[in-house]
PDB file of C-alpha atoms and ligand atoms in Angstrom:
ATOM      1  CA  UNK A   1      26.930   1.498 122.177  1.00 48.00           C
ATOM      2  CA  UNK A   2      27.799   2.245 118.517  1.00 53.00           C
ATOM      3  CA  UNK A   3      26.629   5.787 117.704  1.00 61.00           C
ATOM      4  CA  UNK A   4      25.733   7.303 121.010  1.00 71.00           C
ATOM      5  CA  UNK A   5      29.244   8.439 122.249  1.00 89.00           C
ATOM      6  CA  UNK A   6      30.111   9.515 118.757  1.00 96.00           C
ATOM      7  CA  UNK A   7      32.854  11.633 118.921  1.00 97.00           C
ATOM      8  CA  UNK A   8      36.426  13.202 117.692  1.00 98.00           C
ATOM      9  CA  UNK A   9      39.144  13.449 119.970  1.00 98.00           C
ATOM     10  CA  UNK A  10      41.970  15.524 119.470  1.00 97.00           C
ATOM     11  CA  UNK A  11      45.162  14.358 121.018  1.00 97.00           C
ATOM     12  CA  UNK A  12      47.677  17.263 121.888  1.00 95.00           C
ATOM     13  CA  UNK A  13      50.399  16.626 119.237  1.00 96.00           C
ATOM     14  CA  UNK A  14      48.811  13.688 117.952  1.00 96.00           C
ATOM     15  CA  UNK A  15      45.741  11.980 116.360  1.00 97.00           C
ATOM     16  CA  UNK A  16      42.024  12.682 116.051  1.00 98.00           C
ATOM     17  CA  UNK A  17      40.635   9.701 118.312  1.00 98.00           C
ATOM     18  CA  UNK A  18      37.504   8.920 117.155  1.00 98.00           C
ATOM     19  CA  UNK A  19      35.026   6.925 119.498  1.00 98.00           C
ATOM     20  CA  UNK A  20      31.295   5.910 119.307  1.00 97.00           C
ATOM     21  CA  UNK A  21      31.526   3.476 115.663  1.00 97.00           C
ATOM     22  CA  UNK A  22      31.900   6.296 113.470  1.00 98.00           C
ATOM     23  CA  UNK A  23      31.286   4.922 110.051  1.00 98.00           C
ATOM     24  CA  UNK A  24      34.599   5.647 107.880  1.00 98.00           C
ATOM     25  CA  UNK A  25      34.592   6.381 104.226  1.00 97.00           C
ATOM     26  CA  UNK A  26      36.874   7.096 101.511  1.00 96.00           C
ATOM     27  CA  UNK A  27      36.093   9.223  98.671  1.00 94.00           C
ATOM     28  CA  UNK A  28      37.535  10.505  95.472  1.00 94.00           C
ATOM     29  CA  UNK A  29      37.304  14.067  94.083  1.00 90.00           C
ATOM     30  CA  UNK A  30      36.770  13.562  90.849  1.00 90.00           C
ATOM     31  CA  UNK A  31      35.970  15.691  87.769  1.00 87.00           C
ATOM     32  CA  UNK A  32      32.292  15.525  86.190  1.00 86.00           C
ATOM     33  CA  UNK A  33      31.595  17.936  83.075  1.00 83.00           C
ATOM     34  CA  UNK A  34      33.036  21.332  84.507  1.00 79.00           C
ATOM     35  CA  UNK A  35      32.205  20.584  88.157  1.00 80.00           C
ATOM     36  CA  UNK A  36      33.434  17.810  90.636  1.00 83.00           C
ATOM     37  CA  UNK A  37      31.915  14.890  91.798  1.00 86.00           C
ATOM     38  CA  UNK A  38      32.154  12.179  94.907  1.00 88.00           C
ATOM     39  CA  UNK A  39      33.446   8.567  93.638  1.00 91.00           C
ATOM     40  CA  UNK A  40      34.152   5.380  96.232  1.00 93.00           C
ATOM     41  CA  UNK A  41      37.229   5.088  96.851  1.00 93.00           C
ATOM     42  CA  UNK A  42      39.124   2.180  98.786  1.00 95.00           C
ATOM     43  CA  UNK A  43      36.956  -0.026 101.654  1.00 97.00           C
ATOM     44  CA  UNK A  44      38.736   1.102 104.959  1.00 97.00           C
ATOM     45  CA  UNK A  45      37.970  -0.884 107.760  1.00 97.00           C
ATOM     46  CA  UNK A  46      35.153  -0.184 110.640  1.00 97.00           C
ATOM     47  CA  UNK A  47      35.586  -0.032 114.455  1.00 97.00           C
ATOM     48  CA  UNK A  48      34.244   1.462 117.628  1.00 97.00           C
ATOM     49  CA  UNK A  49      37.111   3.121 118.113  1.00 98.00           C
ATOM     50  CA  UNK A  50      40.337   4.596 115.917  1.00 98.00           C
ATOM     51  CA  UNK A  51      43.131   7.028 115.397  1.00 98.00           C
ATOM     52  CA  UNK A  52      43.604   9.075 112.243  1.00 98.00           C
ATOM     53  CA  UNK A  53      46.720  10.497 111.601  1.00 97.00           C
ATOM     54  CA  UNK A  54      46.859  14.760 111.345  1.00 95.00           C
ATOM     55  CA  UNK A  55      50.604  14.666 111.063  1.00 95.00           C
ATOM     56  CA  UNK A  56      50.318  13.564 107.338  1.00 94.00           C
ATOM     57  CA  UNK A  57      53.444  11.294 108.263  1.00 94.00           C
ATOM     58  CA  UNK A  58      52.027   7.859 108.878  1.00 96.00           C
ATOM     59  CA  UNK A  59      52.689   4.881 106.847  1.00 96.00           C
ATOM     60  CA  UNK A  60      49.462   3.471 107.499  1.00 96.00           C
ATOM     61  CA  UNK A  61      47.179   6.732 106.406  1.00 95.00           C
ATOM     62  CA  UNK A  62      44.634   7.028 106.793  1.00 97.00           C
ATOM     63  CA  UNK A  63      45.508   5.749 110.286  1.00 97.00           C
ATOM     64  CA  UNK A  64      48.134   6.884 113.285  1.00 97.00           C
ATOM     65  CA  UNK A  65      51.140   4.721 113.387  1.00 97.00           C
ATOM     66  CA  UNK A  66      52.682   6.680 116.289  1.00 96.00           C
ATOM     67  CA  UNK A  67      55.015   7.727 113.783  1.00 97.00           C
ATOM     68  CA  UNK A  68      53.896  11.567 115.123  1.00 96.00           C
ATOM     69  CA  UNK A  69      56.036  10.212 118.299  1.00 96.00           C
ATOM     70  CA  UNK A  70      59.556   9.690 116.227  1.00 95.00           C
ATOM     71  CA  UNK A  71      58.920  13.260 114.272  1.00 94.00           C
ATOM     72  CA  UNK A  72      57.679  15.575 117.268  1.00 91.00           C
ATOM     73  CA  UNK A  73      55.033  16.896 115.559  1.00 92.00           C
ATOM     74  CA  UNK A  74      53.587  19.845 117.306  1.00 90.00           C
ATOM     75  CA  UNK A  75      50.317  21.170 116.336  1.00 88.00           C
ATOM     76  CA  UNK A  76      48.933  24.121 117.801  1.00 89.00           C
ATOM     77  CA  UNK A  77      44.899  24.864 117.323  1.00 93.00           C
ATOM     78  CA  UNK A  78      44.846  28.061 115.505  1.00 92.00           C
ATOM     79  CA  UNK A  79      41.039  27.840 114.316  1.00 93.00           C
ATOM     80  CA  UNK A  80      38.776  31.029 115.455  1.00 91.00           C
ATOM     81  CA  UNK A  81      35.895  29.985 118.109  1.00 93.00           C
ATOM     82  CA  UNK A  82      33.462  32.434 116.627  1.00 95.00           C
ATOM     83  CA  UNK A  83      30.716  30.877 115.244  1.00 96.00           C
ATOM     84  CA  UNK A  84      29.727  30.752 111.384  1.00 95.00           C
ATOM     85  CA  UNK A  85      26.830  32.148 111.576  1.00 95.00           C
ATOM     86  CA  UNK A  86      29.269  35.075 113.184  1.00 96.00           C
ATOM     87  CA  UNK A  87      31.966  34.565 110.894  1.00 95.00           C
ATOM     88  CA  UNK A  88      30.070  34.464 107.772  1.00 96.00           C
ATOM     89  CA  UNK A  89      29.331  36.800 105.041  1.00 96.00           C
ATOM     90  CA  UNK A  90      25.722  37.229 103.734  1.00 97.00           C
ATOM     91  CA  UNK A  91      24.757  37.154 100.115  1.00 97.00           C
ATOM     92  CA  UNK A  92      21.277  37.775  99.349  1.00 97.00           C
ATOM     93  CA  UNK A  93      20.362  35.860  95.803  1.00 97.00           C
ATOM     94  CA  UNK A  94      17.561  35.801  93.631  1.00 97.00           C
ATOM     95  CA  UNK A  95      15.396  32.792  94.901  1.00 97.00           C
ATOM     96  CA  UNK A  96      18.252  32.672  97.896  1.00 98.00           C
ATOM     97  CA  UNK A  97      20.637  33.989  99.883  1.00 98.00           C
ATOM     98  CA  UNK A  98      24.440  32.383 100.463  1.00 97.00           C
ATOM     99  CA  UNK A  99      26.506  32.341 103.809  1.00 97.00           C
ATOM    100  CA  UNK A 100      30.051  32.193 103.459  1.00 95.00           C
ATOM    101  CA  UNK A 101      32.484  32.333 105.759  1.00 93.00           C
ATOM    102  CA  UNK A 102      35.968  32.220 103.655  1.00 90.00           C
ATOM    103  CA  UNK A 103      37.189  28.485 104.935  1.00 89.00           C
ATOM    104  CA  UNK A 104      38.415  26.644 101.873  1.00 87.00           C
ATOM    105  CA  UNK A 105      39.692  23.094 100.745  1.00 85.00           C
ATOM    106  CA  UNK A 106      40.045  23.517  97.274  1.00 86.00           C
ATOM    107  CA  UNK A 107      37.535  21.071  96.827  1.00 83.00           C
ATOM    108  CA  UNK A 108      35.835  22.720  93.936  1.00 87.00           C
ATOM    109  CA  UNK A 109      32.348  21.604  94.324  1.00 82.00           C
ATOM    110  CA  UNK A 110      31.263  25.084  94.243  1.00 86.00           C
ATOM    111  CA  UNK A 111      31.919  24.705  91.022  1.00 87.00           C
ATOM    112  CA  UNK A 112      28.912  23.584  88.560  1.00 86.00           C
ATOM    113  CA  UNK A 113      28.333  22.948  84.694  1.00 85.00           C
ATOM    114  CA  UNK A 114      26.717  26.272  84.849  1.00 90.00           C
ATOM    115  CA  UNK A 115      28.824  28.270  86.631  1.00 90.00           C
ATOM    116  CA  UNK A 116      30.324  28.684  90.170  1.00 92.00           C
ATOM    117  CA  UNK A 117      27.956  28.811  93.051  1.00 93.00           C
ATOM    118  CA  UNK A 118      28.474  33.371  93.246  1.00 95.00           C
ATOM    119  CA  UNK A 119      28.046  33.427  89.887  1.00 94.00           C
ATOM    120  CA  UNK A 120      24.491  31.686  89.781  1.00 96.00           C
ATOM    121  CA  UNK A 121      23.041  33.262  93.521  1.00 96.00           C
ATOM    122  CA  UNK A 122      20.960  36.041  91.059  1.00 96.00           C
ATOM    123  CA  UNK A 123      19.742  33.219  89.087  1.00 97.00           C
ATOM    124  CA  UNK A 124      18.202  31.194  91.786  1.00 97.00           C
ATOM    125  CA  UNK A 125      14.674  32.743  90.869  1.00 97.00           C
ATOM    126  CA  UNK A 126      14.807  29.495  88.247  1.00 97.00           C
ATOM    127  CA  UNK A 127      14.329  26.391  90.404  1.00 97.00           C
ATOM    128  CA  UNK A 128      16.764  24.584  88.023  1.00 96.00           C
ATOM    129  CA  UNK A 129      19.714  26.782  88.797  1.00 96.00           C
ATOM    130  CA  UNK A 130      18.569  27.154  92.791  1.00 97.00           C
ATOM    131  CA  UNK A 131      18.847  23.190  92.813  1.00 96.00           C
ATOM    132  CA  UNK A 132      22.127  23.380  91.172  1.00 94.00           C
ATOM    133  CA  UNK A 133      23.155  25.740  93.536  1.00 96.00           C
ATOM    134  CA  UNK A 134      21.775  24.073  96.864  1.00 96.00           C
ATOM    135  CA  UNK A 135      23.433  20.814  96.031  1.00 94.00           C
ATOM    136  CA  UNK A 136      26.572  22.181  94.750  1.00 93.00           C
ATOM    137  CA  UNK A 137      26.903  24.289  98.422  1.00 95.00           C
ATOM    138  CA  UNK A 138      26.106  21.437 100.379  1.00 94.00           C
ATOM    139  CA  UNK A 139      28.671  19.712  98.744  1.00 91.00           C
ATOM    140  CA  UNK A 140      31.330  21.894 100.152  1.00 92.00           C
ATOM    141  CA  UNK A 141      33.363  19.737 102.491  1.00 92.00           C
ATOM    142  CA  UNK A 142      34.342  22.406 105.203  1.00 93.00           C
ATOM    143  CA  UNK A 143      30.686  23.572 105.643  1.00 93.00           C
ATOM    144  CA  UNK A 144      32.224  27.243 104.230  1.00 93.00           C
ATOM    145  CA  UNK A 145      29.020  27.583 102.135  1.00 95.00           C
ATOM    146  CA  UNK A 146      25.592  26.943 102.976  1.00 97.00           C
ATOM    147  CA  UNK A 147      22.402  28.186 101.229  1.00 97.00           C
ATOM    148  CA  UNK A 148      19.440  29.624 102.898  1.00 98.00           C
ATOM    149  CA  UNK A 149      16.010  30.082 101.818  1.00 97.00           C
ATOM    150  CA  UNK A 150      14.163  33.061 101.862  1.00 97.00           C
ATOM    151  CA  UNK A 151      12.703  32.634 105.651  1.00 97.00           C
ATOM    152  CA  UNK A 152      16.386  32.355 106.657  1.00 96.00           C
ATOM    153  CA  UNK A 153      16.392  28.773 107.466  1.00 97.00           C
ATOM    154  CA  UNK A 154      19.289  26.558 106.494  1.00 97.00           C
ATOM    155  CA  UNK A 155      18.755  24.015 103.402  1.00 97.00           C
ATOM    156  CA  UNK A 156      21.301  21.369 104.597  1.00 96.00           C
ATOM    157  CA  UNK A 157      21.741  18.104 103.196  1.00 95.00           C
ATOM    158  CA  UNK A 158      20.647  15.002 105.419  1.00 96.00           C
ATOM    159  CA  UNK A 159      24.305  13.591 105.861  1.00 96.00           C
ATOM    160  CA  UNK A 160      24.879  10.616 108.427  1.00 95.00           C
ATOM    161  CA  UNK A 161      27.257  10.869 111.022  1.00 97.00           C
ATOM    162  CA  UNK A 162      30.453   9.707 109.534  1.00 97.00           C
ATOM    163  CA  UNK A 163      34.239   9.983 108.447  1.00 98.00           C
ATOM    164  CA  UNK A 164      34.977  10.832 104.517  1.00 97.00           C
ATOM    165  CA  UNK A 165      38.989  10.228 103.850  1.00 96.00           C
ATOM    166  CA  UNK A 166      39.248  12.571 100.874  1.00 94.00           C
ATOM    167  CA  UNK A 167      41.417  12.178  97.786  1.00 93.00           C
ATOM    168  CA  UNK A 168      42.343  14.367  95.409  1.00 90.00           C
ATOM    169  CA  UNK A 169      44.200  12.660  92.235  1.00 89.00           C
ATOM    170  CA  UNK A 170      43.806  15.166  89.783  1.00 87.00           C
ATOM    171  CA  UNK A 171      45.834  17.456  92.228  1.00 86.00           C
ATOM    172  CA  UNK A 172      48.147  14.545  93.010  1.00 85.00           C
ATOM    173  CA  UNK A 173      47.362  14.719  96.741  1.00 85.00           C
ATOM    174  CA  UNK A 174      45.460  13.235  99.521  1.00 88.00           C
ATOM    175  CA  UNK A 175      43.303  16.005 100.796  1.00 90.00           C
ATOM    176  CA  UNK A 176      41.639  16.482 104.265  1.00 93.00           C
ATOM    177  CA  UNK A 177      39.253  14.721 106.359  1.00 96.00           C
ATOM    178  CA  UNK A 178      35.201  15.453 105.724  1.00 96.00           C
ATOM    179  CA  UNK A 179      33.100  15.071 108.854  1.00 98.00           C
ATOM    180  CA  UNK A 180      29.884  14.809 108.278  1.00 97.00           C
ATOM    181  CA  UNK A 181      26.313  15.061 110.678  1.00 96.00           C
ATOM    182  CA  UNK A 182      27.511  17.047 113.466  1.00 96.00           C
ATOM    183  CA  UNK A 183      29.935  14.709 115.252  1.00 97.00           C
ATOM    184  CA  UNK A 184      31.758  17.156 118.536  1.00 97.00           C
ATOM    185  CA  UNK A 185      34.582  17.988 117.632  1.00 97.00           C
ATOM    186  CA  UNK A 186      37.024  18.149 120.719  1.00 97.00           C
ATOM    187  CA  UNK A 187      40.099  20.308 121.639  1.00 96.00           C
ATOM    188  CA  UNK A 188      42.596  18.588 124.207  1.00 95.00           C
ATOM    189  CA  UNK A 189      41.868  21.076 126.838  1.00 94.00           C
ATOM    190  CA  UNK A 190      38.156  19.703 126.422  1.00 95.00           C
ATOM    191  CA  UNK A 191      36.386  22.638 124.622  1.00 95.00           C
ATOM    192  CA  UNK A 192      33.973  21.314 121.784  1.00 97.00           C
ATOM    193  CA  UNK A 193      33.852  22.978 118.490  1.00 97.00           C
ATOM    194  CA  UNK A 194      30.602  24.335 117.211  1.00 96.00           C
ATOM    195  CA  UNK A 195      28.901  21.512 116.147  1.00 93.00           C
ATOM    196  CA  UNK A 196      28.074  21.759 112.153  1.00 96.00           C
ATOM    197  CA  UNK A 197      26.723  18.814 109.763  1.00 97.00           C
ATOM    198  CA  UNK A 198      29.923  19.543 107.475  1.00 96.00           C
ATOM    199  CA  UNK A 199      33.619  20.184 108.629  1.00 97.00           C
ATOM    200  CA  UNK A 200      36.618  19.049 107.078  1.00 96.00           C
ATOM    201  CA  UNK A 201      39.257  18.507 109.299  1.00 97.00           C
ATOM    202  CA  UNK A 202      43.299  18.625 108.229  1.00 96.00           C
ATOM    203  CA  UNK A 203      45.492  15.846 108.185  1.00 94.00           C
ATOM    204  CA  UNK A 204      48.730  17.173 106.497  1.00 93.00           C
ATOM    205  CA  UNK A 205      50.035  18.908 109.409  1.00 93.00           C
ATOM    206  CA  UNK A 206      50.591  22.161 107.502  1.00 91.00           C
ATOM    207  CA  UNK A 207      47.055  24.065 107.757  1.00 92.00           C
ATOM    208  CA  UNK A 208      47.642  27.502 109.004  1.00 92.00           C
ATOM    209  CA  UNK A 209      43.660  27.122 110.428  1.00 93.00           C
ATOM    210  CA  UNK A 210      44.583  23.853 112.817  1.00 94.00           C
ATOM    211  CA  UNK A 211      42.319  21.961 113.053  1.00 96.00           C
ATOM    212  CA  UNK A 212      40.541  22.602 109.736  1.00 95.00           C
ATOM    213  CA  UNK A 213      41.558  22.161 106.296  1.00 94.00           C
ATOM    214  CA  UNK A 214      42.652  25.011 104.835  1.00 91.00           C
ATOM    215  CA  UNK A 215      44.194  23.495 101.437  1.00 88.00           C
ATOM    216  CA  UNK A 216      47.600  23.635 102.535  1.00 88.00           C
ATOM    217  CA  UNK A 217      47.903  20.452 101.026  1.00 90.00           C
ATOM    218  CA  UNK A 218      47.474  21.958  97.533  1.00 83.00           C
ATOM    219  CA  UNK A 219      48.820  25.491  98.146  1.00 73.00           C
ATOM    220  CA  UNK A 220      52.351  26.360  96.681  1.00 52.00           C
ATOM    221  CA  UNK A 221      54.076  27.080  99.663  1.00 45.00           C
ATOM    222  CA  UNK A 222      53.767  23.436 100.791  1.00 45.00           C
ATOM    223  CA  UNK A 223      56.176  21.437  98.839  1.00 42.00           C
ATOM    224  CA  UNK A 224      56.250  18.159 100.522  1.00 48.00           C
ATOM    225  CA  UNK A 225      53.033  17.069  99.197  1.00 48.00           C
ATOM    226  CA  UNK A 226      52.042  13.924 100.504  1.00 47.00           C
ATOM    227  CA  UNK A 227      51.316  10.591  98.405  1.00 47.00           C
ATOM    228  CA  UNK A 228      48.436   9.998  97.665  1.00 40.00           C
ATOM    229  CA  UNK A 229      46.700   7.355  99.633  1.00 52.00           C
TER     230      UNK A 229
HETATM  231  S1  FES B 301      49.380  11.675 113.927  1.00 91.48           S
HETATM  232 FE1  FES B 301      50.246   9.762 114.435  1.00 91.48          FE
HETATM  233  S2  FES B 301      51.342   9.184 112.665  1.00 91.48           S
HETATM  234 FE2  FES B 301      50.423  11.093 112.114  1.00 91.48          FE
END
């Protein structure tokens, strides 16, 4: 049945085989005053079941077409299994406090009209700014930031288990994949990731942090940059 076997499959030098009718979006990065926002982007189509490509090679993106097979893409996981709250830095704020644990997609939505989501932590005593500052953190699409309040408990958006294709225009790329609600997250050898209500997952082939995005799509040293689509 649709939802309950939600998951992400990783295929050893291959796909991410997703099962369980995970809704699949696409979404474009798009700039709003000095900040970022989410537009719709193209209608993909639904099923119960579907490969997405991680080679960054496939005609058909954001699907597999096996084209992984012809190239012999090999991928090895490189991601640490620590967990965030582990891996991630504390910042105590004003009205409060900011975990961050360094993984970034150049995504920019830590970026606000008033500032960037460091900059305005000693502000958050105003609730306009701590608002700005929740939402822009939960808009993060690796999960790298996420705010806490004051008791230490995580103010998360409510996001729906799903698939966000990102892209990224204004840097003339198609960035990573945003997973969103705490779908597992599975190695080939059968290990599950730490389950988190926002990863992004890479789908160029070049992240240095396999299986998350780690920007390499934007980053210098990758030249190749894929089209956008
Ligand atoms: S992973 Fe199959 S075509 Fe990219």
């Amino acid at each position: 049945m649709a939802g309950k076997n939600r998951r992400i499959r990783i295929l050893e030098n291959g796909p991410y085989h997703v099962t369980g009718g995970v809704p699949l979006y696409e979404k474009v990065i798009t700039p709003k005053g000095d900040g970022y926002t989410l537009e719709e982007g193209r209608e993909l189509p639904q099923a119960e079941a579907y490969r997405l490509c991680r080679c960054g090679k496939s005609a058909n993106a954001p699907f597999c077409d096996r084209t992984h097979e012809r190239t012999g893409f090999s991928c090895r996981e490189t991601a640490s299994r620590v967990s965030y709250r582990r891996a991630a830095q504390f910042t105590a704020g004003a009205g409060v406090d900011l975990l961050d644990d360094g993984r970034c997609a150049l995504s920019r939505f830590c970026h606000t009209d008033e500032g960037t989501v460091w900059q305005l932590l000693d502000a958050t005593d105003d609730p306009e700014i701590r608002e700005l500052v929740i939402k822009a953190a939960g808009e993060c699409t690796t999960g790298r930031l996420t705010i806490l309040n004051k008791n230490g408990m995580e103010l998360e958006p409510r996001l729906e288990p799903s698939i966000v294709i990102l892209q990224d225009p204004e840097e003339e790329v198609s960035a990573g994949i945003f997973v969103r609600g705490g779908i597992p997250i599975e190695s080939p050898d059968g290990q599950v990731y730490e389950s988190r209500n926002r990863v992004g997952l890479c789908r160029c082939g070049q992240s240095r942090n396999k299986p998350f995005c780690d920007a390499s799509h934007i980053r210098m040293e990758y030249h190749d940059k894929p089209e956008t689509r």
